[in-house]
Coordinates of C-alpha atoms in Angstrom, one line a residue:
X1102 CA -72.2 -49.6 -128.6
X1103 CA -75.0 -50.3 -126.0
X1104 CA -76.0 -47.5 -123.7
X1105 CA -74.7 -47.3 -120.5
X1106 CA -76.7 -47.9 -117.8
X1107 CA -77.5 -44.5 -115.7
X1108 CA -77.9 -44.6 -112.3
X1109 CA -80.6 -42.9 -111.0
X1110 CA -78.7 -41.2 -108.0
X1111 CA -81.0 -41.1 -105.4
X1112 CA -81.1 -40.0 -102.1
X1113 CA -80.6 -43.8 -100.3
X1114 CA -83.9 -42.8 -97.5
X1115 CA -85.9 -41.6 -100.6
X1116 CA -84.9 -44.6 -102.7
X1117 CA -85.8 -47.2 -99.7
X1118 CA -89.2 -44.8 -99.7
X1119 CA -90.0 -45.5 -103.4
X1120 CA -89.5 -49.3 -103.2
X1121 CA -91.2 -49.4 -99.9
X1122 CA -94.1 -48.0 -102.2
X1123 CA -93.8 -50.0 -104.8
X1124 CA -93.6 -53.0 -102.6
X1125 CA -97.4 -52.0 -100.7
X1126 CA -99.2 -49.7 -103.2
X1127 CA -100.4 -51.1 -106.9
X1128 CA -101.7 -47.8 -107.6
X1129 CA -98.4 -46.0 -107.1
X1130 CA -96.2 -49.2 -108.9
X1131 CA -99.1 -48.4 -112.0
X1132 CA -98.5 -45.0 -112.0
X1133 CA -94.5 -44.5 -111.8
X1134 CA -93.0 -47.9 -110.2
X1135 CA -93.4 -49.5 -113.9
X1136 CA -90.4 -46.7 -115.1
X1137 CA -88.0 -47.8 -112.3
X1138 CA -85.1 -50.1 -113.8
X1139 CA -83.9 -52.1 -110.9
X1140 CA -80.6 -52.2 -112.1
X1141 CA -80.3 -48.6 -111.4
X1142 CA -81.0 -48.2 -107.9
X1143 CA -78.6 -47.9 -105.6
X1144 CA -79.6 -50.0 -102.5
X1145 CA -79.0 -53.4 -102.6
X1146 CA -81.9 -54.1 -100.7
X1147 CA -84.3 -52.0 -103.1
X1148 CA -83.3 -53.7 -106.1
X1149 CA -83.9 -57.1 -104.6
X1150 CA -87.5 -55.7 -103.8
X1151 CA -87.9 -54.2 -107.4
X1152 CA -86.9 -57.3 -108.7
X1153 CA -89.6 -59.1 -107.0
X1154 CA -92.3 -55.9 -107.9
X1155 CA -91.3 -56.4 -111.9
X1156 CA -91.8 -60.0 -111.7
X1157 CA -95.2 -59.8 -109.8
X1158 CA -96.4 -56.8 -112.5
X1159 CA -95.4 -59.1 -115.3
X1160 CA -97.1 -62.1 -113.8
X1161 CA -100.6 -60.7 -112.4
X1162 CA -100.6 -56.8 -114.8
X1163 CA -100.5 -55.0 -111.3
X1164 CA -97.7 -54.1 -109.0
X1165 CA -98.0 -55.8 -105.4
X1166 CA -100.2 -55.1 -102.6
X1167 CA -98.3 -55.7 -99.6
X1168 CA -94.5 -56.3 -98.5
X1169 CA -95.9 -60.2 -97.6
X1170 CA -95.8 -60.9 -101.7
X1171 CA -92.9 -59.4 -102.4
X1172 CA -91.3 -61.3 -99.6
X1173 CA -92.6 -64.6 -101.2
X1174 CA -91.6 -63.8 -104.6
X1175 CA -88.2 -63.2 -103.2
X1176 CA -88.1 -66.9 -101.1
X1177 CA -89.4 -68.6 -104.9
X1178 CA -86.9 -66.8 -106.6
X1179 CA -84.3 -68.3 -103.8
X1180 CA -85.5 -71.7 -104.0
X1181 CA -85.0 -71.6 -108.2
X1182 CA -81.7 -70.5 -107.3
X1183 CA -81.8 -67.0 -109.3
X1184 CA -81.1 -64.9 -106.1
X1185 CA -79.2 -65.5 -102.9
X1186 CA -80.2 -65.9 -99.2
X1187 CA -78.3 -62.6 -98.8
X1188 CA -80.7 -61.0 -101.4
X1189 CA -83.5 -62.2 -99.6
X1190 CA -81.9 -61.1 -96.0
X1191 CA -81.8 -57.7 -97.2
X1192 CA -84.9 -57.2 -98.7
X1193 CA -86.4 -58.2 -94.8
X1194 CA -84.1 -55.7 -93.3
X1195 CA -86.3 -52.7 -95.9
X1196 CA -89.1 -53.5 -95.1
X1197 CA -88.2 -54.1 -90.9
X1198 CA -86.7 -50.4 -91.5
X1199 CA -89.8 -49.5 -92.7
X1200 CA -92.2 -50.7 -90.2
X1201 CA -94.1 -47.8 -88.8
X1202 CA -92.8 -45.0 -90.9
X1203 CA -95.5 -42.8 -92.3
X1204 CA -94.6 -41.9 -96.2
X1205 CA -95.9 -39.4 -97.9
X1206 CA -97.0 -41.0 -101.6
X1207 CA -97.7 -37.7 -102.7
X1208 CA -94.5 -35.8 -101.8
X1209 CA -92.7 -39.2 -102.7
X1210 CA -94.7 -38.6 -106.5
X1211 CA -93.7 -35.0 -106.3
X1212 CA -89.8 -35.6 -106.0
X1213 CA -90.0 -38.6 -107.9
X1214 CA -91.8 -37.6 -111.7
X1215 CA -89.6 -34.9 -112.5
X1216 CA -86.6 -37.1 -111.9
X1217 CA -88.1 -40.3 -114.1
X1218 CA -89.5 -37.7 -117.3
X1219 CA -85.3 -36.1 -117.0
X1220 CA -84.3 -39.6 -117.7
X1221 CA -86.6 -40.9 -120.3
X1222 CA -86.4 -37.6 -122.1
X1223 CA -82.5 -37.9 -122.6
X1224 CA -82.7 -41.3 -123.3
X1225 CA -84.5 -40.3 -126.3
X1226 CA -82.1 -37.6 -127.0
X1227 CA -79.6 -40.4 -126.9
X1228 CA -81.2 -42.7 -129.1
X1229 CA -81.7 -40.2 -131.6
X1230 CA -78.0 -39.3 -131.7
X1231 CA -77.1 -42.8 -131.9
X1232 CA -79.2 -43.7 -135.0
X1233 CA -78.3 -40.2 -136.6
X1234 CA -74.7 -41.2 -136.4
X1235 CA -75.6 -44.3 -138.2
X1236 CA -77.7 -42.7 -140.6
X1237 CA -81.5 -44.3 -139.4
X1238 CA -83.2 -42.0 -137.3
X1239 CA -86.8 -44.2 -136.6
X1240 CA -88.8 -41.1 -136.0
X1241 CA -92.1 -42.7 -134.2
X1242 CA -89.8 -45.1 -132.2
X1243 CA -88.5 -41.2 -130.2
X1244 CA -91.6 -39.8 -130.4
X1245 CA -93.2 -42.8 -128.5
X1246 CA -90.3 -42.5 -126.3
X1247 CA -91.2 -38.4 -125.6
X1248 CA -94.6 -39.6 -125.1
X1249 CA -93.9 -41.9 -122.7
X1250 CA -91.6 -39.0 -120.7
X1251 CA -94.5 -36.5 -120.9
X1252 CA -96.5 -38.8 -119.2
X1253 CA -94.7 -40.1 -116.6
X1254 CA -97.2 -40.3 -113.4
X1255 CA -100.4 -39.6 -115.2
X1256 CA -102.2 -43.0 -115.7
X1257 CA -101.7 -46.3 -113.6
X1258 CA -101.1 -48.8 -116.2
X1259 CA -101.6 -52.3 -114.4
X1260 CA -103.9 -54.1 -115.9
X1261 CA -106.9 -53.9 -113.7
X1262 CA -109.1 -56.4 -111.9
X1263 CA -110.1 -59.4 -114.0
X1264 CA -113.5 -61.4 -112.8
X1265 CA -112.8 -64.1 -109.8
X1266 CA -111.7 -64.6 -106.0
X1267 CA -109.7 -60.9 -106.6
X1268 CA -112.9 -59.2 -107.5
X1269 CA -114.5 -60.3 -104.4
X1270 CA -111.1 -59.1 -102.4
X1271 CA -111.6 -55.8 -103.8
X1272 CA -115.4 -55.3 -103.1
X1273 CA -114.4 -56.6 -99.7
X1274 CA -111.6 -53.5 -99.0
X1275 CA -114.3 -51.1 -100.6
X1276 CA -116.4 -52.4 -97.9
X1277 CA -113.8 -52.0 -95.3
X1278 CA -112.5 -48.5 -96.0
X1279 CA -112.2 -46.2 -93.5
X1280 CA -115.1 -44.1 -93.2
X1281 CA -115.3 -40.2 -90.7
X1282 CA -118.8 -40.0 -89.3
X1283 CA -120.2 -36.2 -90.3
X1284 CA -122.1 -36.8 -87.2
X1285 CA -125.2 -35.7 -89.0
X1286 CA -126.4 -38.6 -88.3
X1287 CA -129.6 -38.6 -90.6
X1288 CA -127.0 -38.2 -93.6
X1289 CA -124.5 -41.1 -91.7
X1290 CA -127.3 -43.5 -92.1
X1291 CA -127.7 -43.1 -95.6
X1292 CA -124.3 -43.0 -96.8
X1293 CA -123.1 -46.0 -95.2
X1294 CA -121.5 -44.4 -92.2
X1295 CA -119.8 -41.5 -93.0
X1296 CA -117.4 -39.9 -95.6
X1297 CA -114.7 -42.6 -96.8
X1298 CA -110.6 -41.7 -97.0
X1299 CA -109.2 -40.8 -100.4
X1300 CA -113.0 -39.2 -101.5
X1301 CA -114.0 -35.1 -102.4
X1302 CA -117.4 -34.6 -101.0
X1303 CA -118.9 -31.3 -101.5
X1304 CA -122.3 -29.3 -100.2
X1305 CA -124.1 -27.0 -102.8
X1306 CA -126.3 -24.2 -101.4
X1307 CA -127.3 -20.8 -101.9
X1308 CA -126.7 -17.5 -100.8
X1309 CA -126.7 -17.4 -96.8
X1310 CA -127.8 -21.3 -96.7
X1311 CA -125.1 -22.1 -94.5
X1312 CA -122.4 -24.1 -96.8
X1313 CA -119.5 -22.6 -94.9
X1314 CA -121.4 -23.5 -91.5
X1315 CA -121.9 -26.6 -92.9
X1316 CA -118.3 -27.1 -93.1
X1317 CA -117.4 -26.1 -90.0
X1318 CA -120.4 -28.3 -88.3
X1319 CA -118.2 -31.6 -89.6
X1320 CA -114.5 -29.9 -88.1
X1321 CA -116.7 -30.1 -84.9
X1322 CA -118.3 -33.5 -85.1
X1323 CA -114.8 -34.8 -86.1
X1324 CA -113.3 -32.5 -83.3
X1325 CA -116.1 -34.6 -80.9
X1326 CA -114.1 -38.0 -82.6
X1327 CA -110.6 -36.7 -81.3
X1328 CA -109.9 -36.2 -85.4
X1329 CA -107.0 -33.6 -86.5
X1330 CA -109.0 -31.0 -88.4
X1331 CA -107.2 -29.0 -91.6
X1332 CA -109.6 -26.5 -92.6
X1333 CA -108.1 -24.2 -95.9
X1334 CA -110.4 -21.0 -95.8
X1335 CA -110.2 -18.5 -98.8
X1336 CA -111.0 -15.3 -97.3
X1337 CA -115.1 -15.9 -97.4
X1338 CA -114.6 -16.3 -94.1
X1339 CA -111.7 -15.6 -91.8
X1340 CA -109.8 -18.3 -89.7
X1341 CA -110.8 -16.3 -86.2
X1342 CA -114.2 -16.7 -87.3
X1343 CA -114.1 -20.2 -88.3
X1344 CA -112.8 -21.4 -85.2
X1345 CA -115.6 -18.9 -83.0
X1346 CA -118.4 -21.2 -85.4
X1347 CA -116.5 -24.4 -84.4
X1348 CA -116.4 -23.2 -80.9
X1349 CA -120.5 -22.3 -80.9
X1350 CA -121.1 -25.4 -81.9
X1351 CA -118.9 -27.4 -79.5
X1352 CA -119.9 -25.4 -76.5
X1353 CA -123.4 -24.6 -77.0
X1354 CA -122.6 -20.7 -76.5
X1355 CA -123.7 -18.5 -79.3
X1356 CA -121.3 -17.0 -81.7
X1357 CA -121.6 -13.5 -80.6
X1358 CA -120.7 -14.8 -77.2
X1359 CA -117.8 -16.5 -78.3
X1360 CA -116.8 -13.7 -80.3
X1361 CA -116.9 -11.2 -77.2
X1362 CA -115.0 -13.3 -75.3
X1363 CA -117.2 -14.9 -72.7
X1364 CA -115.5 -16.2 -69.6
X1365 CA -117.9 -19.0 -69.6
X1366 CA -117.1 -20.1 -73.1
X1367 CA -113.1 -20.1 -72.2
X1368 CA -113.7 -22.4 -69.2
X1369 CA -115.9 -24.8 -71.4
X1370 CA -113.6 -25.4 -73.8
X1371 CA -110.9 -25.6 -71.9
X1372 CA -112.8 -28.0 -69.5
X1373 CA -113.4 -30.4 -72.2
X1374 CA -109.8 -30.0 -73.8
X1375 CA -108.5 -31.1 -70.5
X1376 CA -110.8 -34.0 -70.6
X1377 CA -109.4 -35.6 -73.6
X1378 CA -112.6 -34.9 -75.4
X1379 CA -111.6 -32.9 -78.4
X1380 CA -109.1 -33.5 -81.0
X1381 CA -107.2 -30.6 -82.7
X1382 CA -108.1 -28.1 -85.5
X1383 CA -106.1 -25.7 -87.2
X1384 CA -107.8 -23.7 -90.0
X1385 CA -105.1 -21.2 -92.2
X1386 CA -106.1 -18.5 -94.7
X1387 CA -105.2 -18.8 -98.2
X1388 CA -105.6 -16.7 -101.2
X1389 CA -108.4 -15.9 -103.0
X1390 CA -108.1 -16.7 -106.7
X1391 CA -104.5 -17.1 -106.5
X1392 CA -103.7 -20.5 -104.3
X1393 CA -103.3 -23.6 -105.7
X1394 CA -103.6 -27.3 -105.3
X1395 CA -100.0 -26.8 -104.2
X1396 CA -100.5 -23.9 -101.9
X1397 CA -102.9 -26.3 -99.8
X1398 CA -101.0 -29.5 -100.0
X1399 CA -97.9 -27.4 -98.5
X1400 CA -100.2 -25.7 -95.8
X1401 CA -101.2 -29.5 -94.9
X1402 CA -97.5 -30.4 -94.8
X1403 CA -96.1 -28.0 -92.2
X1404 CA -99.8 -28.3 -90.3
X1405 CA -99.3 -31.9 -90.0
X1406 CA -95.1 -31.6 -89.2
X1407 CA -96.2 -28.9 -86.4
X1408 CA -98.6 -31.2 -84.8
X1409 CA -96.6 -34.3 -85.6
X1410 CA -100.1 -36.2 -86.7
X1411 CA -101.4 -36.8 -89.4
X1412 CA -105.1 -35.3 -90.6
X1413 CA -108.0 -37.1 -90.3
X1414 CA -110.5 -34.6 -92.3
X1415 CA -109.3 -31.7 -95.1
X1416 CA -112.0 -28.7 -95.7
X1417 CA -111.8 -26.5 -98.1
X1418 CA -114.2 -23.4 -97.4
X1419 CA -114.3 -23.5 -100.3
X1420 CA -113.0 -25.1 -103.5
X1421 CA -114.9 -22.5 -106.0
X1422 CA -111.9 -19.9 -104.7
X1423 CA -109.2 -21.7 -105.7
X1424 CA -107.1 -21.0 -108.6
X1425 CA -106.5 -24.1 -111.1
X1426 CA -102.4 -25.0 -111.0
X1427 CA -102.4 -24.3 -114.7
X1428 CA -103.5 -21.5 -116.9
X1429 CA -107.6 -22.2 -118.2
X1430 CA -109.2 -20.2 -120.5
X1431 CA -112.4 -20.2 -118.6
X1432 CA -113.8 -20.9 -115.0
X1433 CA -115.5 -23.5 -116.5
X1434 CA -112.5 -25.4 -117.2
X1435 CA -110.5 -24.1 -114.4
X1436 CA -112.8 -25.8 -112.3
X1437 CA -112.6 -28.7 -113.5
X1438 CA -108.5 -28.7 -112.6
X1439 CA -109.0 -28.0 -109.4
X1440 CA -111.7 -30.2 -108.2
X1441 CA -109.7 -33.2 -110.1
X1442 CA -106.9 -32.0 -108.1
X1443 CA -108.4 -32.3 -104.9
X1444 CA -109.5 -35.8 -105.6
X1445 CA -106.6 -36.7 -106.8
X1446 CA -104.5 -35.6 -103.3
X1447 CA -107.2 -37.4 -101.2
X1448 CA -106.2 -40.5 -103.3
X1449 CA -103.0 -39.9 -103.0
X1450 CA -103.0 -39.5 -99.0
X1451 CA -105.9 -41.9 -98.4
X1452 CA -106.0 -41.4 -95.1
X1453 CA -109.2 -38.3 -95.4
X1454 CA -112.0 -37.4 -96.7
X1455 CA -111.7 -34.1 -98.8
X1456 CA -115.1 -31.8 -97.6
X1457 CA -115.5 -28.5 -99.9
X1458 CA -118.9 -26.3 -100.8
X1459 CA -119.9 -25.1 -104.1
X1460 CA -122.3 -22.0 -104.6
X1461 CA -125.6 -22.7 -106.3
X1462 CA -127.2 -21.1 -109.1
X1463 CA -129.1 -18.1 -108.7
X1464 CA -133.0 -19.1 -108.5
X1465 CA -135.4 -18.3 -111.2
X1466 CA -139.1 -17.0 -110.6
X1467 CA -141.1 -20.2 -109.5
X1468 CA -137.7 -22.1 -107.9
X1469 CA -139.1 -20.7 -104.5
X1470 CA -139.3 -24.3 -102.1
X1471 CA -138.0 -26.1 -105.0
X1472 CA -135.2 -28.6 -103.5
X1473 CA -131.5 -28.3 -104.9
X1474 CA -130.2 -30.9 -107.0
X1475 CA -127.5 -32.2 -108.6
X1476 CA -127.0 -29.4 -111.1
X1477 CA -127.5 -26.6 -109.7
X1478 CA -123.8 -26.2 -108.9
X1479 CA -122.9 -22.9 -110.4
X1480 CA -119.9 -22.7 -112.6
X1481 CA -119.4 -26.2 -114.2
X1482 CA -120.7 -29.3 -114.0
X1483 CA -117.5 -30.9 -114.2
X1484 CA -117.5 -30.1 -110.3
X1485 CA -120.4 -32.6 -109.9
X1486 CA -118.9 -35.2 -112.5
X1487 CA -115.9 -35.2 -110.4
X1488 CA -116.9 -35.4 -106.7
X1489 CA -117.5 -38.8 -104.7
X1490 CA -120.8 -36.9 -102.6
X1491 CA -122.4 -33.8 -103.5
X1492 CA -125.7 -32.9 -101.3
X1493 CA -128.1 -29.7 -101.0
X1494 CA -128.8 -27.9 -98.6
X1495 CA -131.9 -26.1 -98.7
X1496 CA -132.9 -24.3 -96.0
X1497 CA -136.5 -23.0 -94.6
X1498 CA -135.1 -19.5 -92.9
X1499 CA -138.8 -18.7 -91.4
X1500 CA -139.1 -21.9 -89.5
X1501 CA -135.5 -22.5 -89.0
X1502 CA -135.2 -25.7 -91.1
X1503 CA -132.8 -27.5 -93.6
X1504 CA -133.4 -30.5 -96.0
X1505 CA -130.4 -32.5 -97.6
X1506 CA -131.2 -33.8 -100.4
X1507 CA -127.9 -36.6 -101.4
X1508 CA -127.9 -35.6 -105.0
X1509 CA -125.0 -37.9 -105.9
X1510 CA -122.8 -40.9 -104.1
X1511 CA -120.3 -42.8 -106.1
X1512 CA -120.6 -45.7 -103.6
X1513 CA -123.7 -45.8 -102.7
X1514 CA -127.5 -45.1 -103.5
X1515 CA -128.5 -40.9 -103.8
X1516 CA -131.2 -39.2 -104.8
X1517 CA -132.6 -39.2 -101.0
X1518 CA -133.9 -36.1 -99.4
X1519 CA -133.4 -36.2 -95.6
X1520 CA -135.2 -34.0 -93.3
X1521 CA -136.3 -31.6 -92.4
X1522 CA -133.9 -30.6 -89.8
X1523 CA -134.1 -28.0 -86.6
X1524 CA -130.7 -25.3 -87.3
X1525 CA -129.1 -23.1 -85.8
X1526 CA -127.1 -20.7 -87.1
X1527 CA -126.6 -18.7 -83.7
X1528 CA -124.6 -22.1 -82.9
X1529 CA -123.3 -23.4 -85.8
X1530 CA -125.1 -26.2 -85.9
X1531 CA -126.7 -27.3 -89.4
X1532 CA -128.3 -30.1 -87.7
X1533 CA -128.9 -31.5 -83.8
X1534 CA -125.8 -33.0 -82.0
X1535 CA -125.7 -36.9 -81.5
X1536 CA -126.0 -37.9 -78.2
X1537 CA -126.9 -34.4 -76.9
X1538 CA -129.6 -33.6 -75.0
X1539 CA -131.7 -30.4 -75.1
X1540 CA -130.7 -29.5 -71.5
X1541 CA -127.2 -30.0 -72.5
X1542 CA -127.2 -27.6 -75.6

């Protein structure tokens, strides 16, 4: 006797959210779409769509990139007469339902992985049973099938890009990504306008070189865009504090004025609040050594659900304080996990760039002047192997001076040494303001 086909028993909003995913985002239809079995959904809507995703992933070895294809595949399928114009009607009315909601791929991957590894691993319990009760129990056939549960989610499995007009399409979105100015502008220029969505970019410095000030000079310059700012601190430096550098920096007051309360500095800020020129940051305080991947990505939740908007730049002040979301034997390692998580969520989301810092290496006799480079990350270099951007900062303290040095840039050319640079730390500022004149500041 054949196995019953399971449902799947999904929330109906959820399932629509899943297909709408699979419909739009080849990525997400490679990584768990590929495990869905049309048959068991329970929307008749989303199994008209799934049907139309399986047949595109069989046809072209990727999942489709847009609700337009899926909508085509659907009218072919109408005209050879293997679906109906009512299964073609209701597949409209998903994606119509759809317009304009924002889904959350990674929450979506969250609920959904747990559920599809349940299935596949019973399945496999229920094969075995079934060939032990007929005496032929085919070993590597259930272990594939375990294998295959265990790695539900890991690994996209289309095909991948094969040389032609698609090429050119995808070199043509690269070019096109969304990119957030870091409104340094000497470090803009070089890196083809800013930091791209879905990347982890990272600053390495030393002790008292500025990485955290770094940080918080990009929540301002996005600030000055109107962006949503999420910056994750882990106790190196407190969210109060954070906000009085953001503040320095914005206003032109100095932080021990902001910190004592200033009258002036209030009536600033709130004059350009009221003038529509700032966007919104909210920085929260995690745990040193003991928050996760999962830790943050919940803070970003409820930040983003309080605000009702979602973030335009993620910092992480900073990433080395983190704690990997499974057990490591070493920091080494560890590392490793949780910079390949962060890269991972800003894929996941893209929609921001991921900002951290890394501490360098302590100096050795003779480094004095020497400029940071690409491995001078302390910890592990899988930080460095990982990230989309890492750049120095190396900073003159006598003459009140900075040089970044782009030490690596997955899409683009690095090993460039910019500056040097006036700073000031009194203001926040790792570099002067666009647009701002000296009278101003």
């Amino acid at each position: 006797m054949a196995t019953p086909v399971r449902p799947y028993n999904l929330d109906p909003d959820f399932e629509r959210a899943v297909t709408y995913l699979c419909a739009t985002r080849p990525a997400f239809y490679g990584r768990l779409g590929h495990n869905l079995i049309p048959e068991r959904l329970g929307v008749d809507a989303c199994v008209s769509v799934l049907r139309a995703c399986v047949a595109v992933y069989k046809e072209t070895g990727k999942g489709p990139a847009g609700h337009e294809i899926v909508m085509q595949r659907i009218r072919n399928q109408m005209d050879a007469g293997s679906v109906t114009h009512d299964d073609y009607m209701v597949a409209k009315s998903l994606f119509d339902t759809m317009r304009g909601v924002a889904v959350d791929e990674a929450g979506i991957s969250e609920e959904l992985i747990p559920k599809l590894k349940e299935i596949l691993t019973l399945e496999a319990m229920v094969k075995a049973s079934e060939q032990a009760a007929k005496g032929e129990i085919d070993t590597s056939a259930i272990r594939d099938l375990l294998d295959e549960a265990g790695s539900v989610g890991k690994s996209d499995t289309s095909i991948g890009l094969s040389l032609g007009d698609e090429v050119f399409d995808a070199l043509h979105e690269l070019h096109i990504l969304p990119r957030l100015r870091t409104t340094i502008v000497e470090i803009d220029s070089l890196i083809g306008g800013g930091a791209v969505a879905g990347t982890l970019n990272f600053f390495i410095g030393g002790t008292g070189d500025g990485k955290s000030m770094a940080l918080a000079h990009l929540a301002a310059g996005a600030m000055r865009q109107r962006k949503f700012v999420g910056c994750a601190t882990y106790g190196e430096v407190v969210p109060a504090m954070w906000h009085a550098r953001v503040i320095a920096n914005l206003t032109g007051f100095p932080i021990n004025e902001v910190l004592a309360g200033n009258e002036r500095v209030k009536k600033r800020l709130t004059k350009m609040r009221d003038n529509g020129e700032l966007g919104t940051l909210v920085c929260g305080e995690q745990t040193q050594g003991e928050s996760t991947i999962v830790e943050l990505k919940d803070w970003a939740s409820r930040a983003e659900d309080k605000f009702k908007a979602e973030l335009d730049l993620v910092l992480v002040d900073y990433a080395d304080q983190m704690a990997p979301a499974k057990e490591c034997k070493t920091d080494y390692i560890g590392m490793k996990y949780v910079y390949q998580a962060l890269r991972s969520w800003a894929q996941e989301r893209n929609r921001f760039p991921v900002w951290t810092a890394s501490q360098a290496k302590a100096r050795q006799k003779g480094d004095a002047g020497r400029i940071l480079g690409l491995y001078d990350a302390a910890d592990s270099t899988h930080k460095v192997r990982i990230a989309d951007l890492v750049i120095t900062i190396n900073v003159d303290k006598e003459k009140n001076e900075v040089r970044y040095f782009i030490a690596k840039h997955r899409l683009g050319k690095s090993d460039m040494l910019i500056g040097p640079l006036p700073l000031d730390f009194s203001l926040g500022r790792m570099a002067p303001i666009p647009g701002l004149s000296e009278a101003d500041s």
